[in-house]
Coordinates of C-alpha atoms and ligand atoms in Angstrom, one line a residue:
M219 CA -6.4 -114.0 -78.9
D220 CA -3.2 -116.1 -78.4
I221 CA -3.2 -118.5 -75.6
K222 CA -0.8 -116.5 -73.4
S223 CA -3.1 -113.5 -73.4
Q224 CA -6.1 -115.7 -72.6
L225 CA -4.1 -117.3 -69.8
A226 CA -3.1 -114.0 -68.4
Q227 CA -6.7 -112.7 -68.6
A228 CA -8.0 -115.8 -66.6
L229 CA -5.2 -115.3 -64.1
V230 CA -6.1 -111.7 -63.4
E231 CA -9.7 -112.8 -62.6
L232 CA -8.4 -115.5 -60.3
I233 CA -5.9 -113.3 -58.5
D234 CA -8.5 -110.6 -58.1
N235 CA -10.7 -113.2 -56.4
I236 CA -8.0 -114.4 -54.1
S237 CA -6.9 -111.0 -53.0
G238 CA -10.2 -109.2 -53.1
A239 CA -8.6 -106.3 -54.9
K240 CA -7.6 -105.2 -58.4
L241 CA -3.9 -105.6 -58.3
F242 CA -2.8 -106.4 -61.8
N243 CA -4.0 -106.2 -65.4
A244 CA -3.6 -108.9 -68.0
Q245 CA -0.6 -107.1 -69.6
D246 CA 1.2 -107.2 -66.2
I247 CA 0.6 -110.8 -65.8
A248 CA 1.5 -111.7 -69.4
A249 CA 4.8 -109.9 -68.9
M250 CA 5.5 -112.0 -65.8
L251 CA 4.9 -115.3 -67.5
E252 CA 8.1 -117.2 -68.1
I253 CA 8.9 -120.1 -70.3
P254 CA 10.2 -123.0 -68.2
P255 CA 13.7 -124.1 -69.2
D256 CA 12.7 -127.7 -69.3
P257 CA 9.6 -128.4 -71.6
A258 CA 8.7 -131.2 -69.2
M259 CA 7.9 -128.4 -66.7
G260 CA 5.2 -127.0 -68.8
D261 CA 4.6 -124.3 -71.4
A262 CA 4.4 -121.2 -69.2
A263 CA 5.2 -120.5 -65.5
L264 CA 4.0 -117.8 -63.2
P265 CA 6.5 -116.8 -60.5
C266 CA 4.6 -115.9 -57.3
F267 CA 7.3 -114.0 -55.5
R268 CA 5.9 -110.6 -56.6
F269 CA 2.5 -111.4 -55.1
A270 CA 4.0 -112.1 -51.6
K271 CA 3.9 -108.5 -50.5
H272 CA 0.3 -107.9 -51.7
L273 CA -1.1 -111.2 -50.4
R274 CA 1.0 -111.4 -47.3
K275 CA 1.7 -115.1 -47.8
A276 CA 4.8 -117.1 -48.8
P277 CA 5.2 -117.7 -52.6
P278 CA 4.8 -121.5 -52.4
V279 CA 1.5 -121.0 -50.6
I280 CA 0.3 -118.5 -53.1
A281 CA 1.3 -120.8 -56.0
Q282 CA -0.7 -123.6 -54.4
T283 CA -3.7 -121.4 -53.9
I284 CA -3.7 -120.3 -57.5
A285 CA -3.2 -123.8 -58.8
Q286 CA -6.0 -125.1 -56.7
G287 CA -8.4 -122.3 -57.7
W288 CA -7.6 -122.7 -61.4
T289 CA -10.6 -123.9 -63.3
R290 CA -9.7 -123.2 -66.9
S291 CA -8.5 -126.6 -68.0
D292 CA -10.0 -125.7 -71.4
L293 CA -6.9 -123.5 -71.7
A294 CA -4.2 -125.2 -69.6
D295 CA -3.7 -127.4 -66.6
A296 CA -2.0 -125.8 -63.6
R297 CA 0.4 -127.3 -61.1
S298 CA 2.3 -125.5 -58.3
I299 CA 6.0 -126.2 -58.1
S300 CA 8.1 -124.3 -55.4
G301 CA 6.7 -120.9 -55.7
Y302 CA 5.7 -121.1 -59.3
V303 CA 2.5 -122.1 -61.0
N304 CA 3.4 -124.1 -64.1
F305 CA 0.9 -124.3 -66.9
F306 CA 0.5 -127.1 -69.4
Y307 CA -1.3 -125.8 -72.4
N308 CA -4.3 -127.5 -73.7
R309 CA -3.1 -128.5 -77.1
A310 CA -6.2 -127.6 -79.0
A311 CA -6.4 -124.2 -77.3
F312 CA -2.8 -123.6 -78.1
A313 CA -3.4 -124.4 -81.7
R314 CA -6.5 -122.3 -81.9
G315 CA -5.0 -119.3 -80.1
T316 CA -1.8 -119.3 -82.2
L317 CA -3.5 -119.7 -85.6
Q318 CA -6.3 -117.2 -84.8
K319 CA -3.8 -114.6 -83.9
M320 CA -1.9 -115.3 -87.2
I321 CA -5.0 -115.3 -89.3
A322 CA -6.1 -112.0 -87.7
E323 CA -2.7 -110.3 -88.3
G324 CA -2.1 -111.8 -91.7
E325 CA 1.0 -110.5 -93.5
R326 CA 1.7 -108.3 -90.5
Y327 CA 2.2 -111.2 -88.2
G328 CA 5.5 -110.6 -86.3
S329 CA 5.5 -106.9 -87.1
G330 CA 5.2 -104.1 -84.5
D331 CA 5.1 -100.4 -83.8
E332 CA 7.7 -100.3 -81.1
G333 CA 9.8 -98.3 -83.5
A334 CA 7.2 -95.6 -84.3
G335 CA 8.7 -92.2 -84.2
K336 CA 12.2 -93.5 -84.0
T337 CA 14.9 -93.3 -86.7
I338 CA 17.8 -95.7 -87.4
C339 CA 20.6 -94.9 -89.8
I340 CA 22.3 -97.9 -91.3
D341 CA 25.6 -97.5 -93.1
Y342 CA 26.2 -100.6 -95.1
S343 CA 27.8 -101.9 -98.3
S344 CA 29.8 -98.6 -98.6
I345 CA 31.8 -99.6 -101.6
N346 CA 35.0 -98.1 -102.9
I347 CA 35.0 -96.4 -106.2
A348 CA 37.0 -98.1 -109.1
K349 CA 37.1 -101.4 -107.3
R350 CA 35.0 -104.4 -108.2
F351 CA 32.4 -105.9 -105.9
H352 CA 33.8 -109.1 -104.5
I353 CA 32.3 -111.6 -102.1
G354 CA 34.0 -109.9 -99.2
H355 CA 31.4 -107.1 -99.6
L356 CA 28.4 -109.3 -99.4
S357 CA 28.3 -109.5 -95.6
T358 CA 28.0 -105.8 -95.1
T359 CA 25.6 -105.5 -97.9
M360 CA 23.2 -108.2 -96.8
I361 CA 23.5 -107.7 -93.0
G362 CA 22.7 -104.1 -93.5
H363 CA 19.9 -104.7 -96.0
S364 CA 18.3 -107.3 -93.7
L365 CA 18.6 -105.1 -90.6
K366 CA 16.9 -102.3 -92.6
R367 CA 14.0 -104.6 -93.4
I368 CA 13.7 -105.9 -89.9
Y369 CA 13.6 -102.4 -88.4
D370 CA 11.1 -101.3 -91.0
F371 CA 8.9 -104.2 -90.0
L372 CA 9.1 -103.1 -86.4
G373 CA 7.9 -99.6 -87.3
Y374 CA 11.1 -97.7 -87.3
R375 CA 12.0 -95.1 -89.9
T376 CA 15.3 -96.4 -91.5
V377 CA 17.8 -94.5 -93.5
G378 CA 20.1 -96.8 -95.6
I379 CA 23.4 -95.1 -96.4
N380 CA 26.1 -96.1 -98.9
H381 CA 29.1 -94.3 -97.6
L382 CA 31.1 -94.5 -100.8
G383 CA 34.8 -94.7 -100.7
D384 CA 35.3 -91.9 -103.2
W385 CA 38.2 -89.9 -101.9
G386 CA 41.9 -90.5 -101.8
T387 CA 45.2 -90.1 -103.7
Q388 CA 44.6 -93.3 -105.6
F389 CA 42.1 -91.5 -107.7
G390 CA 44.8 -89.0 -108.9
K391 CA 46.9 -92.0 -109.9
M392 CA 44.0 -93.5 -111.7
I393 CA 43.5 -90.3 -113.7
S394 CA 47.2 -90.1 -114.5
A395 CA 47.1 -93.7 -115.8
Y396 CA 44.0 -93.1 -117.8
K397 CA 45.5 -90.0 -119.4
R398 CA 48.6 -91.9 -120.4
W399 CA 47.3 -95.3 -121.5
G400 CA 43.6 -95.3 -121.5
S401 CA 40.8 -94.3 -123.9
R402 CA 37.3 -93.3 -123.3
E403 CA 35.8 -96.2 -125.4
E404 CA 38.0 -98.8 -123.7
V405 CA 37.0 -97.7 -120.2
E406 CA 33.4 -97.2 -121.2
C407 CA 33.3 -100.8 -122.5
G408 CA 35.5 -102.4 -119.9
G409 CA 33.9 -100.7 -116.9
V410 CA 35.5 -101.0 -113.5
Q411 CA 37.7 -103.8 -114.6
A412 CA 39.4 -101.4 -117.1
L413 CA 40.0 -98.9 -114.3
V414 CA 41.5 -101.6 -112.1
D415 CA 43.8 -102.7 -114.9
L416 CA 44.9 -99.1 -115.4
Y417 CA 45.7 -98.8 -111.7
V418 CA 47.7 -102.0 -111.7
R419 CA 49.7 -100.7 -114.7
F420 CA 50.3 -97.4 -113.0
H421 CA 52.0 -99.3 -110.1
Q422 CA 54.1 -101.4 -112.3
E423 CA 55.3 -98.5 -114.4
A424 CA 55.9 -96.3 -111.3
K425 CA 58.5 -98.8 -110.1
D426 CA 60.9 -97.6 -112.9
N427 CA 59.4 -94.2 -113.3
P428 CA 59.1 -92.4 -109.9
E429 CA 57.9 -89.3 -111.7
L430 CA 54.5 -91.0 -112.1
E431 CA 53.8 -90.8 -108.4
E432 CA 54.3 -87.1 -108.5
E433 CA 52.0 -86.8 -111.5
G434 CA 49.3 -88.8 -109.6
R435 CA 49.6 -86.5 -106.7
R436 CA 49.2 -83.5 -109.0
W437 CA 46.0 -85.0 -110.5
F438 CA 44.6 -85.6 -107.1
L439 CA 45.4 -82.0 -106.1
R440 CA 43.5 -80.9 -109.2
I441 CA 40.5 -82.9 -108.0
E442 CA 40.8 -81.3 -104.6
Q443 CA 40.9 -77.9 -106.2
G444 CA 37.9 -78.5 -108.3
D445 CA 39.7 -78.3 -111.6
S446 CA 37.0 -79.2 -114.1
E447 CA 38.9 -81.7 -116.2
A448 CA 40.0 -83.7 -113.2
V449 CA 36.6 -83.6 -111.6
D450 CA 34.8 -84.6 -114.8
I451 CA 37.0 -87.6 -115.2
F452 CA 36.7 -88.6 -111.6
D453 CA 32.9 -88.2 -111.7
W454 CA 32.8 -90.4 -114.7
F455 CA 34.8 -93.1 -112.8
K456 CA 32.3 -92.9 -110.1
E457 CA 29.4 -93.2 -112.4
L458 CA 31.0 -96.3 -114.0
T459 CA 31.5 -97.9 -110.7
L460 CA 27.9 -97.2 -109.6
R461 CA 26.6 -98.5 -112.9
D462 CA 28.5 -101.7 -112.5
V463 CA 27.5 -102.3 -108.9
Q464 CA 23.9 -101.5 -109.7
N465 CA 23.6 -104.8 -111.5
V466 CA 24.5 -106.6 -108.3
Y467 CA 22.3 -104.5 -106.2
D468 CA 19.4 -105.2 -108.5
L469 CA 20.0 -108.9 -108.4
L470 CA 20.1 -108.7 -104.6
G471 CA 17.1 -106.3 -104.3
V472 CA 19.3 -104.0 -102.2
T473 CA 18.5 -100.3 -102.2
F474 CA 19.7 -97.2 -100.4
D475 CA 18.3 -93.9 -99.3
A476 CA 21.5 -92.0 -99.7
Y477 CA 24.8 -92.4 -101.5
T478 CA 26.6 -89.7 -99.5
G479 CA 30.2 -90.9 -99.6
E480 CA 33.5 -89.6 -98.3
S481 CA 33.8 -86.8 -100.9
F482 CA 30.4 -85.4 -99.8
Y483 CA 32.1 -84.3 -96.6
N484 CA 34.9 -82.2 -98.3
D485 CA 33.3 -79.0 -97.3
K486 CA 31.9 -80.2 -94.0
M487 CA 35.1 -81.0 -92.1
E488 CA 36.4 -77.5 -91.4
P489 CA 33.8 -76.7 -88.7
I490 CA 34.5 -80.1 -87.1
V491 CA 38.2 -79.5 -87.0
Q492 CA 37.6 -76.0 -85.6
L493 CA 35.3 -77.4 -82.9
L494 CA 38.0 -79.9 -81.9
R495 CA 40.5 -77.1 -81.7
D496 CA 38.1 -74.9 -79.7
K497 CA 37.5 -77.7 -77.2
G498 CA 41.2 -78.2 -76.8
L499 CA 41.1 -81.7 -78.2
L500 CA 43.4 -81.2 -81.1
Q501 CA 47.1 -81.7 -80.5
E502 CA 50.1 -81.4 -82.8
S503 CA 52.2 -84.4 -83.2
N504 CA 55.2 -84.4 -85.7
G505 CA 53.4 -81.8 -87.7
A506 CA 50.2 -83.7 -87.9
W507 CA 47.1 -83.0 -85.8
I508 CA 45.6 -85.7 -83.6
V509 CA 43.2 -86.3 -80.8
D510 CA 45.0 -88.0 -78.0
L511 CA 43.3 -91.2 -76.7
T512 CA 45.9 -92.4 -74.2
D513 CA 43.4 -92.3 -71.4
D514 CA 41.2 -94.6 -73.3
N515 CA 44.0 -97.0 -74.1
M516 CA 43.9 -96.3 -77.8
P517 CA 46.4 -94.9 -80.2
P518 CA 45.7 -91.3 -81.2
C519 CA 43.0 -90.5 -83.8
L520 CA 44.7 -88.8 -86.7
I521 CA 42.6 -85.8 -87.9
L522 CA 44.9 -83.9 -90.3
K523 CA 48.1 -85.0 -91.9
S524 CA 51.2 -82.7 -91.8
D525 CA 50.2 -81.3 -95.3
G526 CA 46.8 -80.5 -94.0
A527 CA 45.1 -83.4 -95.8
T528 CA 42.1 -84.9 -94.0
L529 CA 41.7 -88.6 -93.3
Y530 CA 39.1 -91.4 -93.3
A531 CA 38.4 -90.6 -89.6
T532 CA 38.0 -86.9 -90.3
R533 CA 35.4 -87.7 -92.9
D534 CA 33.6 -90.1 -90.6
L535 CA 33.5 -87.4 -87.9
A536 CA 31.8 -85.1 -90.3
A537 CA 29.5 -87.9 -91.5
A538 CA 28.3 -88.7 -88.0
V539 CA 27.5 -85.1 -87.3
Y540 CA 25.8 -84.7 -90.6
R541 CA 23.6 -87.8 -90.0
A542 CA 22.7 -86.5 -86.5
D543 CA 21.8 -83.1 -87.9
T544 CA 20.0 -84.4 -91.0
Y545 CA 18.1 -87.4 -89.7
H546 CA 18.0 -86.9 -86.0
F547 CA 18.6 -90.5 -85.5
D548 CA 17.9 -92.5 -82.3
Q549 CA 20.5 -95.0 -83.4
S550 CA 23.2 -95.0 -86.0
L551 CA 24.7 -98.3 -87.2
Y552 CA 27.9 -99.0 -89.1
V553 CA 27.9 -102.4 -90.7
V554 CA 31.6 -102.8 -91.3
A555 CA 34.1 -105.7 -91.0
Y556 CA 35.8 -106.2 -87.6
Q557 CA 39.2 -105.1 -89.0
Q558 CA 37.9 -101.5 -88.5
D559 CA 37.1 -102.1 -84.9
L560 CA 39.7 -99.7 -83.7
H561 CA 38.7 -97.0 -86.2
F562 CA 35.1 -97.0 -84.8
R563 CA 36.1 -97.1 -81.2
Q564 CA 38.3 -94.1 -81.8
L565 CA 35.6 -92.3 -83.8
F566 CA 32.9 -92.9 -81.2
R567 CA 35.2 -91.8 -78.4
V568 CA 36.2 -88.6 -80.1
L569 CA 32.6 -87.7 -80.7
E570 CA 31.9 -88.4 -77.0
K571 CA 34.7 -86.1 -76.0
M572 CA 33.3 -83.4 -78.3
G573 CA 30.2 -83.6 -76.1
Y574 CA 27.6 -84.9 -78.6
P575 CA 24.9 -86.6 -76.5
W576 CA 24.1 -88.9 -79.4
A577 CA 27.6 -90.4 -79.5
K578 CA 26.3 -93.2 -77.2
N579 CA 23.8 -94.2 -79.9
L580 CA 26.5 -95.2 -82.4
T581 CA 27.1 -98.8 -82.9
H582 CA 29.7 -100.7 -84.9
V583 CA 27.9 -103.8 -86.2
S584 CA 31.0 -105.8 -87.1
F585 CA 31.3 -109.2 -88.8
G586 CA 34.0 -111.8 -89.6
M587 CA 36.0 -112.4 -92.7
V588 CA 35.0 -114.3 -95.8
G589 CA 36.8 -117.3 -97.1
Y590 CA 36.3 -119.2 -100.2
E591 CA 36.4 -123.0 -100.4
G592 CA 38.8 -123.1 -97.4
S593 CA 41.2 -120.4 -98.3
S594 CA 41.3 -116.7 -97.5
L595 CA 40.4 -114.0 -99.9
S596 CA 43.0 -111.3 -100.6
T597 CA 43.7 -109.0 -103.4
R598 CA 47.4 -109.6 -103.0
S599 CA 47.4 -113.3 -103.4
G600 CA 45.1 -112.8 -106.4
H601 CA 42.4 -114.8 -104.7
I602 CA 39.5 -112.6 -105.4
V603 CA 36.0 -113.9 -106.1
Y604 CA 33.8 -111.4 -107.8
L605 CA 30.3 -111.3 -106.5
E606 CA 28.8 -111.0 -109.9
D607 CA 30.5 -114.2 -110.9
V608 CA 29.3 -116.0 -107.8
L609 CA 25.8 -115.0 -108.4
D610 CA 25.8 -115.8 -112.0
R611 CA 27.2 -119.2 -111.3
A612 CA 24.7 -119.9 -108.5
I613 CA 21.9 -118.9 -110.9
E614 CA 23.3 -121.1 -113.6
K615 CA 23.6 -124.1 -111.2
S616 CA 20.0 -123.5 -109.9
L617 CA 18.8 -123.5 -113.5
A618 CA 20.5 -126.8 -114.2
I619 CA 19.0 -128.4 -111.0
L620 CA 15.5 -127.1 -111.8
E621 CA 15.7 -128.4 -115.3
E622 CA 16.6 -131.8 -114.0
K623 CA 14.2 -131.9 -111.0
S624 CA 11.2 -129.9 -112.2
P625 CA 11.2 -129.9 -116.0
E626 CA 7.5 -128.7 -116.1
L627 CA 8.2 -125.6 -114.1
P628 CA 7.1 -122.4 -115.9
D629 CA 9.5 -119.5 -116.1
K630 CA 12.5 -121.4 -114.9
P631 CA 15.0 -118.5 -115.4
T632 CA 13.1 -116.3 -112.9
V633 CA 12.9 -119.1 -110.3
A634 CA 16.6 -119.9 -110.9
R635 CA 17.5 -116.3 -110.2
M636 CA 15.5 -116.3 -106.9
V637 CA 17.0 -119.6 -105.8
G638 CA 20.6 -118.9 -106.9
V639 CA 20.7 -115.5 -105.2
G640 CA 18.8 -117.0 -102.2
A641 CA 21.4 -119.7 -101.8
V642 CA 24.3 -117.3 -101.8
V643 CA 22.6 -114.8 -99.4
H644 CA 21.5 -117.5 -97.0
A645 CA 25.0 -118.9 -96.8
F646 CA 26.3 -115.5 -95.8
L647 CA 23.6 -114.9 -93.2
S648 CA 23.5 -118.4 -91.6
A649 CA 26.3 -118.1 -89.0
G650 CA 26.5 -115.5 -86.3
R651 CA 27.9 -112.4 -87.9
I652 CA 31.1 -112.3 -85.9
K653 CA 32.1 -115.8 -87.2
D654 CA 34.1 -116.0 -90.3
V655 CA 32.2 -117.2 -93.3
D656 CA 33.6 -119.9 -95.5
F657 CA 31.9 -120.2 -98.8
W658 CA 31.6 -123.7 -100.3
W659 CA 29.7 -124.3 -103.5
D660 CA 28.4 -127.8 -102.7
R661 CA 27.0 -126.7 -99.4
V662 CA 25.2 -123.6 -100.7
L663 CA 23.0 -125.1 -103.3
N664 CA 21.8 -128.1 -101.4
F665 CA 18.1 -128.5 -101.5
D666 CA 18.0 -130.6 -98.3
G667 CA 20.6 -129.2 -95.9
E668 CA 20.3 -126.0 -93.9
T669 CA 20.3 -123.8 -97.0
G670 CA 18.3 -121.1 -98.7
P671 CA 16.8 -123.4 -101.4
Y672 CA 15.7 -125.8 -98.7
A673 CA 13.6 -123.0 -97.1
Q674 CA 12.4 -121.8 -100.4
Y675 CA 11.4 -125.3 -101.4
T676 CA 9.4 -125.8 -98.3
H677 CA 7.6 -122.5 -99.0
A678 CA 6.8 -123.7 -102.5
R679 CA 5.6 -127.0 -101.1
C680 CA 3.2 -125.1 -98.8
C681 CA 2.0 -123.1 -101.8
S682 CA 1.3 -126.1 -104.0
L683 CA -0.5 -127.8 -101.1
L684 CA -2.7 -124.8 -100.7
A685 CA -3.5 -124.7 -104.4
K686 CA -4.5 -128.3 -104.2
A687 CA -6.7 -127.6 -101.1
K688 CA -8.3 -124.7 -102.9
E689 CA -9.2 -126.9 -105.8
A690 CA -10.7 -129.4 -103.4
G691 CA -12.8 -126.6 -101.9
I692 CA -11.1 -126.7 -98.5
D693 CA -11.6 -123.3 -96.7
T694 CA -8.7 -121.4 -95.2
R695 CA -8.5 -118.2 -93.3
G696 CA -11.8 -118.8 -91.6
E697 CA -11.9 -118.1 -87.9
A698 CA -14.1 -121.0 -86.9
L699 CA -14.2 -123.2 -89.9
W700 CA -11.6 -125.6 -88.7
N701 CA -11.1 -128.1 -86.0
A702 CA -8.2 -127.3 -83.7
E703 CA -8.4 -130.8 -82.3
A704 CA -6.8 -132.0 -85.5
L705 CA -3.6 -130.2 -84.6
T706 CA -2.9 -131.8 -81.2
D707 CA -0.4 -134.4 -82.5
D708 CA 3.3 -133.9 -81.5
E709 CA 4.4 -132.8 -85.0
A710 CA 1.7 -130.2 -85.5
Q711 CA 2.4 -128.9 -82.0
A712 CA 6.1 -128.6 -82.8
V713 CA 5.3 -126.5 -85.8
L714 CA 3.0 -124.3 -83.8
R715 CA 5.6 -123.7 -81.2
V716 CA 8.0 -122.5 -83.8
L717 CA 5.3 -120.3 -85.4
E718 CA 4.5 -118.8 -82.0
R719 CA 8.1 -117.8 -81.5
F720 CA 8.3 -115.7 -84.7
P721 CA 7.7 -112.2 -83.2
E722 CA 10.3 -112.9 -80.6
A723 CA 12.8 -114.2 -83.1
I724 CA 12.5 -110.9 -85.1
R725 CA 12.9 -108.8 -82.0
D726 CA 15.9 -110.9 -80.9
A727 CA 17.5 -110.4 -84.3
A728 CA 16.9 -106.6 -84.1
R729 CA 18.2 -106.3 -80.6
K730 CA 21.4 -108.2 -81.4
Y731 CA 21.8 -106.8 -84.9
E732 CA 21.9 -110.4 -86.0
P733 CA 20.0 -111.5 -89.1
S734 CA 21.4 -115.1 -88.6
I735 CA 18.8 -115.5 -85.8
L736 CA 16.1 -115.3 -88.4
T737 CA 18.0 -117.5 -90.8
R738 CA 18.2 -120.2 -88.2
Y739 CA 14.6 -119.7 -87.3
I740 CA 13.5 -120.2 -90.9
T741 CA 15.5 -123.5 -91.1
Q742 CA 13.8 -124.7 -87.9
L743 CA 10.4 -123.8 -89.2
A744 CA 11.0 -125.6 -92.5
Q745 CA 12.3 -128.6 -90.7
A746 CA 9.4 -128.8 -88.3
Y747 CA 6.9 -128.4 -91.1
N748 CA 8.6 -131.0 -93.3
K749 CA 8.5 -133.5 -90.5
Y750 CA 4.8 -132.8 -90.1
Y751 CA 4.3 -133.1 -93.8
Y752 CA 5.9 -136.5 -94.0
D753 CA 4.1 -137.9 -90.9
H754 CA 0.6 -136.7 -91.7
R755 CA -1.9 -136.8 -94.5
I756 CA -3.1 -133.2 -94.8
L757 CA -5.9 -133.5 -97.3
E758 CA -7.6 -136.6 -95.9
G759 CA -10.3 -137.2 -93.4
A760 CA -13.0 -135.0 -92.0
E761 CA -13.3 -131.7 -93.8
L762 CA -12.9 -129.5 -90.7
D763 CA -9.7 -131.5 -89.8
Q764 CA -8.4 -130.9 -93.3
S765 CA -9.1 -127.2 -93.0
A766 CA -7.2 -127.1 -89.7
R767 CA -4.1 -128.7 -91.4
V768 CA -4.5 -126.4 -94.3
E769 CA -4.6 -123.4 -92.0
L770 CA -1.4 -124.6 -90.4
T771 CA 0.2 -124.9 -93.8
D772 CA -0.9 -121.4 -94.7
A773 CA 0.6 -120.1 -91.5
V774 CA 3.9 -121.8 -92.3
R775 CA 3.8 -120.4 -95.9
Q776 CA 3.2 -116.9 -94.6
T777 CA 5.9 -117.0 -91.9
L778 CA 8.5 -118.5 -94.3
S779 CA 7.8 -115.8 -96.8
T780 CA 8.0 -113.0 -94.3
G781 CA 11.1 -114.5 -92.7
L782 CA 12.9 -114.9 -96.0
Y783 CA 11.9 -111.4 -97.0
L784 CA 13.4 -110.1 -93.8
I785 CA 16.8 -111.7 -94.6
G786 CA 16.6 -110.5 -98.2
I787 CA 15.5 -113.6 -100.0
E788 CA 12.6 -114.1 -102.3
S789 CA 10.1 -116.9 -102.0
P790 CA 9.1 -118.6 -105.3
V791 CA 5.6 -120.0 -105.4
K792 CA 6.7 -123.0 -107.4
M793 CA 10.1 -124.7 -107.6
Ligands
LIG284 N1 34.6 -98.0 -97.8 C1 35.0 -98.6 -96.6 C2 35.8 -99.9 -96.8 O1 35.5 -100.5 -97.8 C3 33.9 -98.8 -95.6 C4 33.2 -97.6 -95.1 C5 32.3 -97.9 -93.9 N2 31.6 -96.8 -93.5 C6 32.1 -95.7 -92.8 N3 31.3 -94.8 -92.5 N4 33.4 -95.7 -92.5 O2 36.6 -100.3 -96.0

């Protein structure tokens, strides 16, 4: 049992004695325990205000009575301070409690079942067809992926959705360009880049030849009407895009449960529009149809254009309803850049006005912009950095570093892939999501700073130490075969404190939709352990002391590995 639970149990008995009645159980008391803001005030504090009614005494008197009656100095020392009983953990008991709990829970340490029976939909990545994946798409992809893993770990059922951008007049133009200047072989070989090139050419030529625009519109109409030639070409464009992006998803380990994109809702919008009309929410405005949101201080939400065409918002309305009907979600998240803030506020408000009770369970998980080496990314300035190139370069650089620093390492390419990808992902998940991310090469691959490779390296360090210990016959994962007194120094205690916080860090990240909380946690754990590692000789001295240090190391290894997994990073055993 961890020390907090033991403390709570002992307190229940004491309070029962003082009051002569059964007032609280250990869970009540554990929930009341607070962490003092200043560590000098102890490790845990029990506020006594809630006992005043039951015990008919002033809180400071109660605190004093509890502190005086406290006999469990094997767990903690107690001191009463103005209505609180402050506890100072016995260091060995704290070490024993924390590690025993971790040993008992093993790989599940930090997980939970609070999500059992609940479903969360997560819309992330949501790429656009016929566009290449650039580093601007990494935030949505990795924040969504990480949230999915975090919620899974907490027992939720999660549904990962890639809401493909696969509808719009641009696809008509692309077909027109393809028919005029493209060839099957060329596009098949060139992939998405060939489509992008065709699209650029279309716009250049359309400047002198306005007929092209009309032709593009006609092709799009043919897609809309289900004309088989148009649909076949369009489906092929889609397939090419997905094939291209799959390489990136494979490198990142990112998966989805559904690829239901905008076009999936073609036949699902009519009932929604009808419902809006029935509810009197639809208004005509210059020939178009809108939902007025003046009362909510927002511009109107455009539902149908004057030619009857539907819009991005119309599709999102249908998608939200579809997700509610299909998955019966308890929460539905949209991991999308903050530029779409207004879109989602409008969307959620319209759904609320339509009377859907689940509309309050929709959340826009927004994030900041991505810059590259100090300048902004934009298609127009030609400043695009493709994700595949970034990952390739990161892997290449990692390989070079590994070749230099660890020439003996087996299977360097695999490790280089884990480290290169880990470096990039870590860089994107290290600051709070609403902050803009600026990507700098020299910061990302550092093995010492607050980076992915630093955490991975610490994990590998733990693994190699454990291998050495095993060779030397030092036991791990034994409940009683280690001496907790060997972990009472400041550095070991600092590591234990970080380890103890892991379940809370995961929940905090889940509550705030903020993987960066875990990213920072991982760095703190790695730093605390490395300090310990440099200051102490782990495999020296009495055998039971060694075992204790090895247990601590194993606990750190385990937590780093789980933590990194939860933010979408692999943990190599050797580096
Ligand atoms: N494809 C869109 C874009 O790149 C993002 C879609 C986000 N999801 C949604 N349901 N609107 O901007």
